[in-house]
XYZ file of C-alpha atoms in Angstrom:
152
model
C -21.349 -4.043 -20.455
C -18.546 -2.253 -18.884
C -15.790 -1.137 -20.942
C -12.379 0.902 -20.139
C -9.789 3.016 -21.801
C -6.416 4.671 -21.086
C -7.009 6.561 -24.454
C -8.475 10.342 -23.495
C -9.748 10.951 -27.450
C -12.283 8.087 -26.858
C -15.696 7.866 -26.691
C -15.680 5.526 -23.662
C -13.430 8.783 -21.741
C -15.945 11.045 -22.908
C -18.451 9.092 -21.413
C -17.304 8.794 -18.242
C -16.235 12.247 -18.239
C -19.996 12.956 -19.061
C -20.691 11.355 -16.073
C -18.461 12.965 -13.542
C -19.269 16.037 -14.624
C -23.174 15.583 -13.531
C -22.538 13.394 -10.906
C -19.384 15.589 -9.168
C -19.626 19.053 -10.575
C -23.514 19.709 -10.886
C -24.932 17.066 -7.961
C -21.856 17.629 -5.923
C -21.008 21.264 -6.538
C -17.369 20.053 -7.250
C -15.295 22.773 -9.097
C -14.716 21.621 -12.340
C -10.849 22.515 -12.599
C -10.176 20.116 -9.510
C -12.648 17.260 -11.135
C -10.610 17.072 -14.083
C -6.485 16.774 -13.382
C -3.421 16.434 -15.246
C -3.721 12.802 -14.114
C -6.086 11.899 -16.290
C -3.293 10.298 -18.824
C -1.822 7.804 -16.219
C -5.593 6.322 -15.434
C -7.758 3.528 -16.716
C -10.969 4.845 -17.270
C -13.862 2.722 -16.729
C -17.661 2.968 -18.242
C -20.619 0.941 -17.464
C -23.033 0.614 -20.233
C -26.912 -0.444 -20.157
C -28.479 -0.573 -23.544
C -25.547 1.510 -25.468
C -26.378 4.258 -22.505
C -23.529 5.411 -20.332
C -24.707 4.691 -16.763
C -21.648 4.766 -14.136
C -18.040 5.452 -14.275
C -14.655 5.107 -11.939
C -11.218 5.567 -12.812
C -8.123 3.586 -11.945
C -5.004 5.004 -10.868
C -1.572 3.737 -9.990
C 0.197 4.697 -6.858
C 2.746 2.131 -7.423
C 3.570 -1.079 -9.306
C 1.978 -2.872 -6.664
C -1.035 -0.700 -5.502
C -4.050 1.163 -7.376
C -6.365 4.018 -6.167
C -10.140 3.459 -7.656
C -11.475 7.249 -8.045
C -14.122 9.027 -9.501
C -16.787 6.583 -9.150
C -20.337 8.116 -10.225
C -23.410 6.431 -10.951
C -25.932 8.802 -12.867
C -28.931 9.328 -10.725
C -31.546 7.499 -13.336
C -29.019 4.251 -12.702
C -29.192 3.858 -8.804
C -29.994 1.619 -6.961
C -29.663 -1.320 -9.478
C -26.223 -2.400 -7.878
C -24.040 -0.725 -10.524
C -21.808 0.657 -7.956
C -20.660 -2.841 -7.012
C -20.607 -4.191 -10.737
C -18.187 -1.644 -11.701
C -15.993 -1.518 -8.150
C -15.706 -5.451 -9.008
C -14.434 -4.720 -12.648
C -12.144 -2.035 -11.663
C -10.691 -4.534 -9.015
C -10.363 -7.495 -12.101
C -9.094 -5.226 -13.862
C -6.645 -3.982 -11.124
C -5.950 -7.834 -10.693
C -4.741 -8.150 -14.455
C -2.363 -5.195 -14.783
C -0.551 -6.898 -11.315
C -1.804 -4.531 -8.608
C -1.852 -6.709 -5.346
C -4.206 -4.247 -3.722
C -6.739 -1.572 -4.839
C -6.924 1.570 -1.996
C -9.841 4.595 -2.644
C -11.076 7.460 -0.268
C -14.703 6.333 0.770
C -16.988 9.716 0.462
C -18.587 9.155 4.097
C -22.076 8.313 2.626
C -20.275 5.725 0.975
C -18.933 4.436 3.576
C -21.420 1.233 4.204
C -20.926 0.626 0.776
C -17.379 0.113 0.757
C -17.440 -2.335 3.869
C -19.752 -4.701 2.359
C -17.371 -4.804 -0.442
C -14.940 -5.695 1.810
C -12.480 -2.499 2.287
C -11.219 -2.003 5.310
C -10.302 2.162 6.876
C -6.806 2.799 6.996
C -6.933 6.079 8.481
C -9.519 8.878 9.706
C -12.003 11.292 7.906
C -10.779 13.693 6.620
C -11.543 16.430 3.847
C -9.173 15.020 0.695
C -8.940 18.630 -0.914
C -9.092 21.981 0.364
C -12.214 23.053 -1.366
C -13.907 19.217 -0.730
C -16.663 19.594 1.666
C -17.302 16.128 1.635
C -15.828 14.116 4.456
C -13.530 11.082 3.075
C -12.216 7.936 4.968
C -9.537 6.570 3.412
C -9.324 2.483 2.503
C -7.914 -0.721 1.122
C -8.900 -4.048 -0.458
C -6.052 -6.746 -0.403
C -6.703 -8.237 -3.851
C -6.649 -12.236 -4.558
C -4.474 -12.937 -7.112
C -5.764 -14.230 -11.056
C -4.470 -17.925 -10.444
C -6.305 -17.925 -7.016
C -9.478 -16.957 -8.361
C -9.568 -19.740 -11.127
């Protein structure tokens, strides 16, 4: 079950907040003041769910009326490799598809990478380090998103 939120006093944020806090600040060594943002208000916040557990997390956030940027996405390490990653990337992009967004962009950690392509993103740009303290190399991408009635 994958549920989402734009409310931060929820249990579904905590959740995924949970989440990226092992996944990015403990796994990654990401510094927790540049995990968390003042952003966090303007997102939708996604949670995937296996038996009432919190198991993955991404976060949706608009660039523009028309375009979204998918973030954050963490899958706990006792979740992987059960295809979670690509359950929740396809909710975030329905859900993308419902509040109007025509396309959905993210920044592809390069791991990630082979992931991303069989989801069918496309680069729009070169690696490159997203933050100053990131150490992680990033390659920036876009999906081009079918509309609802096109889907039906």
């Amino acid at each position: 079950m994958i549920l989402h939120t734009k409310n931060l006093h929820t249990k579904i944020f905590r959740d995924g907040a949970n989440i990226r806090k092992k996944v990015f600040v403990e796994e990654q060594q990401r510094p927790l003041r540049v995990e968390f943002t003042y952003d966090e208000a303007k997102c939708i916040h996604l949670v995937y769910y296996i038996d009432q557990r919190p198991a993955g997390t991404l976060r949706l956030y608009p660039l523009s009326a028309h375009i979204a940027k998918i973030q954050r996405v963490a899958i706990l390490p006792e979740f992987r490799g059960q295809k979670l990653g690509s359950k929740i990337i396809a909710a975030g992009e329905n859900l993308a598809r419902e509040y109007g967004y025509l396309a959905v962009v993210l920044d592809a950690q390069e791991h990630a990478i082979p992931f991303y392509d069989k989801l069918n993103y496309v680069p729009t740009g070169e690696e490159t380090f997203i933050l100053p303290k990131t150490t992680i190399l990033h390659l920036p991408m876009i999906k081009q998103l079918e509309p609802l009635e096109q889907l039906a």
